[in-house]
Structure formats: C-alpha cells, structure tokens
Amino acid sequence: THTDTHRQTDRQTQTLSHTRTHAHTRTHACVHTRHKRVSPQTHIYRYVYINIGTSWDPWPGCGKVDPTRRGHYSGQGLAYDPAIFCIYVEPLQRVNMQLHKTGWINNSSLIIQAAVSQEPGLFPYYEYAGVNGVASSLSKTVKKTSVEFSEKKSSVSLTPVLTLKSIIDSIPDNVRILQLKSDVQGHDLKALKSGGQSLRRVEEVFCECDSTPIYADTDNTPASQMEFIQSMGYEAGVNREHDCNYRLLVDGKPIKRHTSVYLGNFLKKS
C-alpha cells in the first residue's frame, strides 16, 4: 500500500545514515537523522557535487582521471582531492555495477540507487531503446516520440524515488554544494522543486530542459524552469543545446565561484 511504501522508504532512509565510509562497500548516501546531519568523512570534505541521473558518464568524476574518457561532457575526471566529494544518483543497477567496476565509484564518491522526483516512494521506472540510443524515465513517452523510443523495446521495473531535499539535507551546513547536474528525462523541473528551500544551498545548477515534450505528464520546458528557478533566487546562464544552466544570487549578486574546483564554463562569467 501507499503507507507501506512510505514506511519502507523511511526504513531505507534510516539505514542510509549508518552507511560505512569505504567506497567499495558503500551504495547509498547518509541522510538527515533526528538529531544531526551526517555524511561520509565530514571532517575532510568541504565541497560536494551532486549528479542525479548519472548514467554511464559520472560527471565530474571525483577521484579518478581518465585521459581517454569520452562521454556527454568533455571532463576527464577530477584527480583525488580530500576536500572534494561526489554524490551520484542512478536508479539502474547494471549502470551502478559498471561504475564500481570501472573505478568511478571510489573513496571520493558514493552512489545512491534511486530516482529523484517530487513524491518519494516506490514507482514504475521505464526503460526505452530506439534509433538514437537508450533512455530511462519515471514517465512514459508521448506518442510523437515513439519513433525515437520504441514502446516495443521498452521494459518497466519498480525503483525507489527520493526527493532532492532528502539528499541535500544529508550534507552538513558547512559543506558547500558547488553544482547540481541533472539529467532525469523529463523530471528535471520536478527534481528541482523537490529540493524545496534546501535547493538554495546549491550554488550552480546544470540540468536538461525540453523545448518539445518527450515524456508524458511532465513540464520541463526552459520557460517553466526559468519561472521556478528565478522564484528561488537564481539567474539563468548560457544555454547549450537542450541544457539549461542557473546560478545562485546572494543579495542580488552571483555567488563567488570556487574556480579551482568547477569543471566547465557553462554559465555567464563572474
């Protein structure tokens, strides 16, 4: 039942807060507990990246450099730095296993096997295959995209869904969340909204947006994202293809970037 699902999610959340810190045994992030916030090695990490919808390309790639890396983004990874930590969120188990196998999950990162959207619980998760590759989403595709993502080649399974707020609130207040990268196939705006006021801890947002609807029951257009993100105190950066970018404003001015840590320059220059 719906109530049982929430109880299961609560038990999972409590379990996450006791996760061991060794990367090869760790598959979930520590999250908000009743008395205090906990996170792996909080006495060391000062900067965090969050990547939801990680897929095979765990940008920015904390703790590993691969000069041959070719993915959606040009970054070849970040060399080990005890001050920098990556949190990846990816619902597909086979992807998570491959990231462990290839070393992208290490002492500088952890991975949560879940999806992110506004309502937590256990929900159907759809995988599609088509002429342009594969994709997966919490939503079905709309009919006019059936050529790209074939229903005949699709599959569905159940996956846990967390809110962005539950992830952000697991990170101690003295740790800066430098960037949030989101690629969750139609649910990017829902994921941002699920952060609530905690979203304002994220200094820059780099997410997918869809001018033409691809998934049913979603609104992920640049205009809708802009309306919400501006209400949260962000400004828009320079869009690139179907990616939208936003930067936090503090007292009406862009937050000062930590330029020695950031990868890429997708936003307006400070």
PDB file of C-alpha atoms in Angstrom:
ATOM      1  CA  THR A   1       0.000   0.000   0.000  1.00  0.00           C
ATOM      2  CA  HIS A   2       0.971   3.645  -0.268  1.00  0.00           C
ATOM      3  CA  THR A   3       1.502   3.808   3.525  1.00  0.00           C
ATOM      4  CA  ASP A   4       3.673   0.693   3.486  1.00  0.00           C
ATOM      5  CA  THR A   5       5.751   2.225   0.701  1.00  0.00           C
ATOM      6  CA  HIS A   6       6.463   5.318   2.772  1.00  0.00           C
ATOM      7  CA  ARG A   7       7.354   3.150   5.780  1.00  0.00           C
ATOM      8  CA  GLN A   8       9.751   1.196   3.588  1.00  0.00           C
ATOM      9  CA  THR A   9      11.287   4.432   2.323  1.00  0.00           C
ATOM     10  CA  ASP A  10      11.650   5.715   5.905  1.00  0.00           C
ATOM     11  CA  ARG A  11      13.416   2.492   6.917  1.00  0.00           C
ATOM     12  CA  GLN A  12      15.718   2.811   3.917  1.00  0.00           C
ATOM     13  CA  THR A  13      16.488   6.415   4.856  1.00  0.00           C
ATOM     14  CA  GLN A  14      17.370   5.386   8.415  1.00  0.00           C
ATOM     15  CA  THR A  15      19.621   2.656   7.041  1.00  0.00           C
ATOM     16  CA  LEU A  16      21.441   5.127   4.829  1.00  0.00           C
ATOM     17  CA  SER A  17      22.600   7.144   7.836  1.00  0.00           C
ATOM     18  CA  HIS A  18      24.670   4.215   9.069  1.00  0.00           C
ATOM     19  CA  THR A  19      26.473   3.505   5.813  1.00  0.00           C
ATOM     20  CA  ARG A  20      30.154   2.540   6.009  1.00  0.00           C
ATOM     21  CA  THR A  21      32.596   5.006   4.534  1.00  0.00           C
ATOM     22  CA  HIS A  22      34.630   2.621   2.388  1.00  0.00           C
ATOM     23  CA  ALA A  23      33.686   3.223  -1.230  1.00  0.00           C
ATOM     24  CA  HIS A  24      33.594  -0.415  -2.308  1.00  0.00           C
ATOM     25  CA  THR A  25      31.002  -1.266   0.350  1.00  0.00           C
ATOM     26  CA  ARG A  26      29.007   1.926   0.025  1.00  0.00           C
ATOM     27  CA  THR A  27      25.978   2.262  -2.287  1.00  0.00           C
ATOM     28  CA  HIS A  28      23.887   4.902  -0.515  1.00  0.00           C
ATOM     29  CA  ALA A  29      24.358   8.398   0.912  1.00  0.00           C
ATOM     30  CA  CYS A  30      23.985   9.217   4.572  1.00  0.00           C
ATOM     31  CA  VAL A  31      20.882  11.347   5.068  1.00  0.00           C
ATOM     32  CA  HIS A  32      19.161  13.505   7.671  1.00  0.00           C
ATOM     33  CA  THR A  33      18.741  11.882  11.075  1.00  0.00           C
ATOM     34  CA  ARG A  34      16.627  13.009  14.014  1.00  0.00           C
ATOM     35  CA  HIS A  35      19.467  14.663  15.947  1.00  0.00           C
ATOM     36  CA  LYS A  36      22.149  15.648  13.472  1.00  0.00           C
ATOM     37  CA  ARG A  37      23.260  15.576   9.883  1.00  0.00           C
ATOM     38  CA  VAL A  38      25.836  13.024   8.962  1.00  0.00           C
ATOM     39  CA  SER A  39      27.903  12.433   5.858  1.00  0.00           C
ATOM     40  CA  PRO A  40      30.973  10.367   4.948  1.00  0.00           C
ATOM     41  CA  GLN A  41      34.130  11.870   6.442  1.00  0.00           C
ATOM     42  CA  THR A  42      32.571  15.249   7.235  1.00  0.00           C
ATOM     43  CA  HIS A  43      35.804  16.355   8.891  1.00  0.00           C
ATOM     44  CA  ILE A  44      37.525  16.266   5.484  1.00  0.00           C
ATOM     45  CA  TYR A  45      35.101  17.151   2.696  1.00  0.00           C
ATOM     46  CA  ARG A  46      34.404  20.812   2.070  1.00  0.00           C
ATOM     47  CA  TYR A  47      32.939  20.738  -1.454  1.00  0.00           C
ATOM     48  CA  VAL A  48      30.278  18.459  -2.938  1.00  0.00           C
ATOM     49  CA  TYR A  49      28.946  17.792  -6.411  1.00  0.00           C
ATOM     50  CA  ILE A  50      25.535  16.151  -6.846  1.00  0.00           C
ATOM     51  CA  ASN A  51      24.771  14.289 -10.071  1.00  0.00           C
ATOM     52  CA  ILE A  52      21.256  12.845 -10.453  1.00  0.00           C
ATOM     53  CA  GLY A  53      20.616  10.615 -13.446  1.00  0.00           C
ATOM     54  CA  THR A  54      24.313   9.765 -13.558  1.00  0.00           C
ATOM     55  CA  SER A  55      24.144   7.106 -16.287  1.00  0.00           C
ATOM     56  CA  TRP A  56      27.434   5.788 -17.687  1.00  0.00           C
ATOM     57  CA  ASP A  57      29.122   9.194 -17.550  1.00  0.00           C
ATOM     58  CA  PRO A  58      29.666  10.143 -13.869  1.00  0.00           C
ATOM     59  CA  TRP A  59      30.459  13.801 -14.382  1.00  0.00           C
ATOM     60  CA  PRO A  60      32.553  15.312 -12.872  1.00  0.00           C
ATOM     61  CA  GLY A  61      34.286  12.051 -11.895  1.00  0.00           C
ATOM     62  CA  CYS A  62      35.689  12.654  -8.424  1.00  0.00           C
ATOM     63  CA  GLY A  63      38.879  10.798  -7.519  1.00  0.00           C
ATOM     64  CA  LYS A  64      39.771   9.494 -10.969  1.00  0.00           C
ATOM     65  CA  VAL A  65      41.327  10.893 -14.150  1.00  0.00           C
ATOM     66  CA  ASP A  66      40.896   9.088 -17.470  1.00  0.00           C
ATOM     67  CA  PRO A  67      42.526  10.872 -20.474  1.00  0.00           C
ATOM     68  CA  THR A  68      40.642   8.552 -22.856  1.00  0.00           C
ATOM     69  CA  ARG A  69      37.263   9.374 -21.387  1.00  0.00           C
ATOM     70  CA  ARG A  70      34.605  10.201 -23.953  1.00  0.00           C
ATOM     71  CA  GLY A  71      31.118  10.907 -22.682  1.00  0.00           C
ATOM     72  CA  HIS A  72      28.385  13.532 -22.761  1.00  0.00           C
ATOM     73  CA  TYR A  73      30.807  16.035 -21.253  1.00  0.00           C
ATOM     74  CA  SER A  74      34.434  16.742 -22.034  1.00  0.00           C
ATOM     75  CA  GLY A  75      35.747  16.490 -18.483  1.00  0.00           C
ATOM     76  CA  GLN A  76      38.156  13.611 -17.949  1.00  0.00           C
ATOM     77  CA  GLY A  77      37.644  13.438 -14.214  1.00  0.00           C
ATOM     78  CA  LEU A  78      38.978  15.109 -11.090  1.00  0.00           C
ATOM     79  CA  ALA A  79      42.201  13.920  -9.507  1.00  0.00           C
ATOM     80  CA  TYR A  80      41.881  12.853  -5.888  1.00  0.00           C
ATOM     81  CA  ASP A  81      41.391  15.795  -3.556  1.00  0.00           C
ATOM     82  CA  PRO A  82      40.370  15.084   0.060  1.00  0.00           C
ATOM     83  CA  ALA A  83      38.262  18.251   0.079  1.00  0.00           C
ATOM     84  CA  ILE A  84      36.031  17.257  -2.873  1.00  0.00           C
ATOM     85  CA  PHE A  85      33.276  14.631  -2.868  1.00  0.00           C
ATOM     86  CA  CYS A  86      30.742  13.450  -5.478  1.00  0.00           C
ATOM     87  CA  ILE A  87      27.248  12.104  -4.801  1.00  0.00           C
ATOM     88  CA  TYR A  88      25.769  10.199  -7.745  1.00  0.00           C
ATOM     89  CA  VAL A  89      22.118   9.143  -8.007  1.00  0.00           C
ATOM     90  CA  GLU A  90      21.323   6.451 -10.593  1.00  0.00           C
ATOM     91  CA  PRO A  91      18.362   4.021 -10.483  1.00  0.00           C
ATOM     92  CA  LEU A  92      19.684   1.298 -12.815  1.00  0.00           C
ATOM     93  CA  GLN A  93      21.611  -1.437 -11.012  1.00  0.00           C
ATOM     94  CA  ARG A  94      23.623  -2.553 -14.043  1.00  0.00           C
ATOM     95  CA  VAL A  95      24.893   1.001 -14.515  1.00  0.00           C
ATOM     96  CA  ASN A  96      25.858   1.241 -10.850  1.00  0.00           C
ATOM     97  CA  MET A  97      27.729  -2.058 -11.017  1.00  0.00           C
ATOM     98  CA  GLN A  98      29.669  -0.890 -14.069  1.00  0.00           C
ATOM     99  CA  LEU A  99      30.626   2.392 -12.376  1.00  0.00           C
ATOM    100  CA  HIS A 100      32.020   0.380  -9.457  1.00  0.00           C
ATOM    101  CA  LYS A 101      33.863  -1.950 -11.832  1.00  0.00           C
ATOM    102  CA  THR A 102      35.485   0.890 -13.775  1.00  0.00           C
ATOM    103  CA  GLY A 103      36.593   2.737 -10.638  1.00  0.00           C
ATOM    104  CA  TRP A 104      34.354   5.793 -10.910  1.00  0.00           C
ATOM    105  CA  ILE A 105      32.913   4.905  -7.510  1.00  0.00           C
ATOM    106  CA  ASN A 106      35.812   5.264  -5.096  1.00  0.00           C
ATOM    107  CA  ASN A 107      36.882   6.956  -1.854  1.00  0.00           C
ATOM    108  CA  SER A 108      35.858  10.321  -3.311  1.00  0.00           C
ATOM    109  CA  SER A 109      32.321   9.342  -4.240  1.00  0.00           C
ATOM    110  CA  LEU A 110      29.239   7.300  -3.430  1.00  0.00           C
ATOM    111  CA  ILE A 111      26.212   6.257  -5.425  1.00  0.00           C
ATOM    112  CA  ILE A 112      22.536   6.086  -4.470  1.00  0.00           C
ATOM    113  CA  GLN A 113      20.439   3.591  -6.404  1.00  0.00           C
ATOM    114  CA  ALA A 114      17.237   5.602  -6.763  1.00  0.00           C
ATOM    115  CA  ALA A 115      15.422   8.169  -8.877  1.00  0.00           C
ATOM    116  CA  VAL A 116      14.631  11.744  -7.815  1.00  0.00           C
ATOM    117  CA  SER A 117      11.278  13.500  -8.112  1.00  0.00           C
ATOM    118  CA  GLN A 118       8.675  15.372  -6.063  1.00  0.00           C
ATOM    119  CA  GLU A 119       6.925  12.409  -4.443  1.00  0.00           C
ATOM    120  CA  PRO A 120       9.048   9.833  -2.567  1.00  0.00           C
ATOM    121  CA  GLY A 121       8.125   6.168  -2.601  1.00  0.00           C
ATOM    122  CA  LEU A 122       8.306   3.180  -4.933  1.00  0.00           C
ATOM    123  CA  PHE A 123       7.276   3.827  -8.538  1.00  0.00           C
ATOM    124  CA  PRO A 124       7.366   2.225 -12.016  1.00  0.00           C
ATOM    125  CA  TYR A 125      10.524   3.043 -13.950  1.00  0.00           C
ATOM    126  CA  TYR A 126      10.561   2.791 -17.741  1.00  0.00           C
ATOM    127  CA  GLU A 127      13.495   1.920 -19.984  1.00  0.00           C
ATOM    128  CA  TYR A 128      13.393   2.680 -23.699  1.00  0.00           C
ATOM    129  CA  ALA A 129      15.516   1.801 -26.702  1.00  0.00           C
ATOM    130  CA  GLY A 130      15.419   3.397 -30.135  1.00  0.00           C
ATOM    131  CA  VAL A 131      17.329   4.706 -33.106  1.00  0.00           C
ATOM    132  CA  ASN A 132      19.105   7.338 -31.011  1.00  0.00           C
ATOM    133  CA  GLY A 133      20.187   5.045 -28.191  1.00  0.00           C
ATOM    134  CA  VAL A 134      18.585   4.284 -24.850  1.00  0.00           C
ATOM    135  CA  ALA A 135      16.855   6.287 -22.147  1.00  0.00           C
ATOM    136  CA  SER A 136      15.017   5.692 -18.893  1.00  0.00           C
ATOM    137  CA  SER A 137      12.425   7.728 -17.041  1.00  0.00           C
ATOM    138  CA  LEU A 138       9.716   7.718 -14.388  1.00  0.00           C
ATOM    139  CA  SER A 139       7.293   8.666 -17.193  1.00  0.00           C
ATOM    140  CA  LYS A 140       6.078   7.100 -20.403  1.00  0.00           C
ATOM    141  CA  THR A 141       6.990   8.775 -23.661  1.00  0.00           C
ATOM    142  CA  VAL A 142       4.441  10.817 -25.606  1.00  0.00           C
ATOM    143  CA  LYS A 143       3.169   9.296 -28.846  1.00  0.00           C
ATOM    144  CA  LYS A 144       5.070  11.553 -31.227  1.00  0.00           C
ATOM    145  CA  THR A 145       8.392  10.336 -29.830  1.00  0.00           C
ATOM    146  CA  SER A 146       7.558   6.668 -30.352  1.00  0.00           C
ATOM    147  CA  VAL A 147       9.861   6.511 -33.378  1.00  0.00           C
ATOM    148  CA  GLU A 148      12.815   7.593 -31.243  1.00  0.00           C
ATOM    149  CA  PHE A 149      11.897   5.499 -28.186  1.00  0.00           C
ATOM    150  CA  SER A 150      10.072   2.357 -29.220  1.00  0.00           C
ATOM    151  CA  GLU A 151       7.391   1.045 -26.849  1.00  0.00           C
ATOM    152  CA  LYS A 152       8.050  -2.416 -28.279  1.00  0.00           C
ATOM    153  CA  LYS A 153      11.610  -2.273 -26.990  1.00  0.00           C
ATOM    154  CA  SER A 154      10.731  -0.902 -23.569  1.00  0.00           C
ATOM    155  CA  SER A 155      10.732  -2.505 -20.127  1.00  0.00           C
ATOM    156  CA  VAL A 156       9.429  -1.451 -16.738  1.00  0.00           C
ATOM    157  CA  SER A 157      10.512  -2.147 -13.161  1.00  0.00           C
ATOM    158  CA  LEU A 158       9.993  -0.625  -9.720  1.00  0.00           C
ATOM    159  CA  THR A 159      12.504   1.841  -8.310  1.00  0.00           C
ATOM    160  CA  PRO A 160      12.733   3.868  -5.089  1.00  0.00           C
ATOM    161  CA  VAL A 161      12.235   7.604  -5.517  1.00  0.00           C
ATOM    162  CA  LEU A 162      13.807  10.196  -3.209  1.00  0.00           C
ATOM    163  CA  THR A 163      13.395  13.950  -3.023  1.00  0.00           C
ATOM    164  CA  LEU A 164      16.318  16.238  -3.721  1.00  0.00           C
ATOM    165  CA  LYS A 165      15.721  17.801  -0.313  1.00  0.00           C
ATOM    166  CA  SER A 166      16.466  14.495   1.441  1.00  0.00           C
ATOM    167  CA  ILE A 167      19.823  14.325  -0.348  1.00  0.00           C
ATOM    168  CA  ILE A 168      20.775  17.966   0.230  1.00  0.00           C
ATOM    169  CA  ASP A 169      19.775  17.837   3.901  1.00  0.00           C
ATOM    170  CA  SER A 170      22.151  14.898   4.415  1.00  0.00           C
ATOM    171  CA  ILE A 171      25.087  17.212   3.687  1.00  0.00           C
ATOM    172  CA  PRO A 172      26.341  19.268   6.663  1.00  0.00           C
ATOM    173  CA  ASP A 173      25.732  23.007   6.502  1.00  0.00           C
ATOM    174  CA  ASN A 174      29.460  23.801   6.488  1.00  0.00           C
ATOM    175  CA  VAL A 175      29.981  21.870   3.225  1.00  0.00           C
ATOM    176  CA  ARG A 176      29.483  23.863   0.011  1.00  0.00           C
ATOM    177  CA  ILE A 177      27.359  22.217  -2.686  1.00  0.00           C
ATOM    178  CA  LEU A 178      29.118  23.576  -5.727  1.00  0.00           C
ATOM    179  CA  GLN A 179      27.000  22.199  -8.520  1.00  0.00           C
ATOM    180  CA  LEU A 180      23.960  20.047  -9.213  1.00  0.00           C
ATOM    181  CA  LYS A 181      23.902  18.247 -12.546  1.00  0.00           C
ATOM    182  CA  SER A 182      20.548  16.737 -13.514  1.00  0.00           C
ATOM    183  CA  ASP A 183      19.596  14.560 -16.479  1.00  0.00           C
ATOM    184  CA  VAL A 184      16.447  12.700 -15.450  1.00  0.00           C
ATOM    185  CA  GLN A 185      14.460  12.510 -18.668  1.00  0.00           C
ATOM    186  CA  GLY A 186      11.563  14.906 -18.227  1.00  0.00           C
ATOM    187  CA  HIS A 187      11.676  15.124 -14.436  1.00  0.00           C
ATOM    188  CA  ASP A 188      14.393  17.761 -14.043  1.00  0.00           C
ATOM    189  CA  LEU A 189      11.982  20.517 -13.006  1.00  0.00           C
ATOM    190  CA  LYS A 190      10.171  18.141 -10.640  1.00  0.00           C
ATOM    191  CA  ALA A 191      13.538  17.164  -9.162  1.00  0.00           C
ATOM    192  CA  LEU A 192      14.466  20.824  -8.628  1.00  0.00           C
ATOM    193  CA  LYS A 193      11.101  21.533  -6.984  1.00  0.00           C
ATOM    194  CA  SER A 194      11.580  18.525  -4.713  1.00  0.00           C
ATOM    195  CA  GLY A 195      14.531  20.350  -3.169  1.00  0.00           C
ATOM    196  CA  GLY A 196      12.275  22.945  -1.552  1.00  0.00           C
ATOM    197  CA  GLN A 197      14.136  25.755   0.187  1.00  0.00           C
ATOM    198  CA  SER A 198      17.123  23.428   0.571  1.00  0.00           C
ATOM    199  CA  LEU A 199      17.770  23.928  -3.143  1.00  0.00           C
ATOM    200  CA  ARG A 200      19.284  27.325  -2.318  1.00  0.00           C
ATOM    201  CA  ARG A 201      22.297  25.535  -0.864  1.00  0.00           C
ATOM    202  CA  VAL A 202      23.220  24.574  -4.444  1.00  0.00           C
ATOM    203  CA  GLU A 203      25.408  27.256  -5.997  1.00  0.00           C
ATOM    204  CA  GLU A 204      25.006  26.285  -9.659  1.00  0.00           C
ATOM    205  CA  VAL A 205      22.508  24.074 -11.484  1.00  0.00           C
ATOM    206  CA  PHE A 206      23.222  22.356 -14.785  1.00  0.00           C
ATOM    207  CA  CYS A 207      20.180  20.395 -15.995  1.00  0.00           C
ATOM    208  CA  GLU A 208      18.317  19.106 -19.022  1.00  0.00           C
ATOM    209  CA  CYS A 209      15.339  21.029 -20.387  1.00  0.00           C
ATOM    210  CA  ASP A 210      12.922  20.097 -23.174  1.00  0.00           C
ATOM    211  CA  SER A 211      11.503  22.668 -25.575  1.00  0.00           C
ATOM    212  CA  THR A 212       9.373  19.893 -27.076  1.00  0.00           C
ATOM    213  CA  PRO A 213       7.704  17.478 -24.627  1.00  0.00           C
ATOM    214  CA  ILE A 214       9.197  13.996 -24.766  1.00  0.00           C
ATOM    215  CA  TYR A 215       7.641  12.383 -21.700  1.00  0.00           C
ATOM    216  CA  ALA A 216       4.001  12.295 -20.642  1.00  0.00           C
ATOM    217  CA  ASP A 217       2.732  14.223 -17.622  1.00  0.00           C
ATOM    218  CA  THR A 218       5.867  16.356 -17.370  1.00  0.00           C
ATOM    219  CA  ASP A 219       6.607  20.048 -17.882  1.00  0.00           C
ATOM    220  CA  ASN A 220      10.318  20.517 -18.341  1.00  0.00           C
ATOM    221  CA  THR A 221      10.423  23.495 -20.698  1.00  0.00           C
ATOM    222  CA  PRO A 222      13.036  26.250 -20.320  1.00  0.00           C
ATOM    223  CA  ALA A 223      10.250  28.775 -19.640  1.00  0.00           C
ATOM    224  CA  SER A 224       8.786  26.716 -16.783  1.00  0.00           C
ATOM    225  CA  GLN A 225      12.213  26.073 -15.320  1.00  0.00           C
ATOM    226  CA  MET A 226      13.019  29.777 -15.548  1.00  0.00           C
ATOM    227  CA  GLU A 227       9.835  30.797 -13.735  1.00  0.00           C
ATOM    228  CA  PHE A 228      10.581  28.449 -10.859  1.00  0.00           C
ATOM    229  CA  ILE A 229      14.331  28.982 -10.636  1.00  0.00           C
ATOM    230  CA  GLN A 230      14.004  32.765 -10.584  1.00  0.00           C
ATOM    231  CA  SER A 231      11.489  32.472  -7.753  1.00  0.00           C
ATOM    232  CA  MET A 232      14.201  30.587  -5.849  1.00  0.00           C
ATOM    233  CA  GLY A 233      16.761  33.374  -6.364  1.00  0.00           C
ATOM    234  CA  TYR A 234      18.790  32.115  -9.336  1.00  0.00           C
ATOM    235  CA  GLU A 235      19.742  33.707 -12.635  1.00  0.00           C
ATOM    236  CA  ALA A 236      19.961  31.942 -15.988  1.00  0.00           C
ATOM    237  CA  GLY A 237      23.291  31.191 -17.584  1.00  0.00           C
ATOM    238  CA  VAL A 238      24.187  30.404 -21.180  1.00  0.00           C
ATOM    239  CA  ASN A 239      22.092  27.535 -22.531  1.00  0.00           C
ATOM    240  CA  ARG A 240      23.770  24.846 -24.627  1.00  0.00           C
ATOM    241  CA  GLU A 241      21.672  22.605 -26.889  1.00  0.00           C
ATOM    242  CA  HIS A 242      18.962  21.142 -24.594  1.00  0.00           C
ATOM    243  CA  ASP A 243      20.794  22.006 -21.386  1.00  0.00           C
ATOM    244  CA  CYS A 244      19.750  24.828 -19.067  1.00  0.00           C
ATOM    245  CA  ASN A 245      22.029  26.456 -16.510  1.00  0.00           C
ATOM    246  CA  TYR A 246      21.404  28.589 -13.452  1.00  0.00           C
ATOM    247  CA  ARG A 247      23.473  30.367 -10.817  1.00  0.00           C
ATOM    248  CA  LEU A 248      22.515  31.343  -7.281  1.00  0.00           C
ATOM    249  CA  LEU A 249      22.198  35.027  -6.427  1.00  0.00           C
ATOM    250  CA  VAL A 250      23.101  36.315  -2.975  1.00  0.00           C
ATOM    251  CA  ASP A 251      21.896  39.850  -2.201  1.00  0.00           C
ATOM    252  CA  GLY A 252      21.175  40.224  -5.911  1.00  0.00           C
ATOM    253  CA  LYS A 253      24.707  39.299  -6.980  1.00  0.00           C
ATOM    254  CA  PRO A 254      26.080  35.997  -8.342  1.00  0.00           C
ATOM    255  CA  ILE A 255      27.719  33.855  -5.714  1.00  0.00           C
ATOM    256  CA  LYS A 256      31.502  33.810  -5.982  1.00  0.00           C
ATOM    257  CA  ARG A 257      32.591  30.692  -7.818  1.00  0.00           C
ATOM    258  CA  HIS A 258      35.195  28.315  -6.460  1.00  0.00           C
ATOM    259  CA  THR A 259      37.089  28.359  -9.754  1.00  0.00           C
ATOM    260  CA  SER A 260      39.758  25.863  -8.734  1.00  0.00           C
ATOM    261  CA  VAL A 261      37.070  23.210  -8.364  1.00  0.00           C
ATOM    262  CA  TYR A 262      34.440  23.863 -11.018  1.00  0.00           C
ATOM    263  CA  LEU A 263      34.547  21.942 -14.263  1.00  0.00           C
ATOM    264  CA  GLY A 264      33.422  23.613 -17.458  1.00  0.00           C
ATOM    265  CA  ASN A 265      32.206  27.147 -18.031  1.00  0.00           C
ATOM    266  CA  PHE A 266      28.568  26.701 -18.912  1.00  0.00           C
ATOM    267  CA  LEU A 267      27.438  29.866 -17.153  1.00  0.00           C
ATOM    268  CA  LYS A 268      27.979  33.579 -17.509  1.00  0.00           C
ATOM    269  CA  LYS A 269      31.420  34.582 -16.339  1.00  0.00           C
ATOM    270  CA  SER A 270      31.640  36.200 -12.931  1.00  0.00           C
TER     271      SER A 270
END
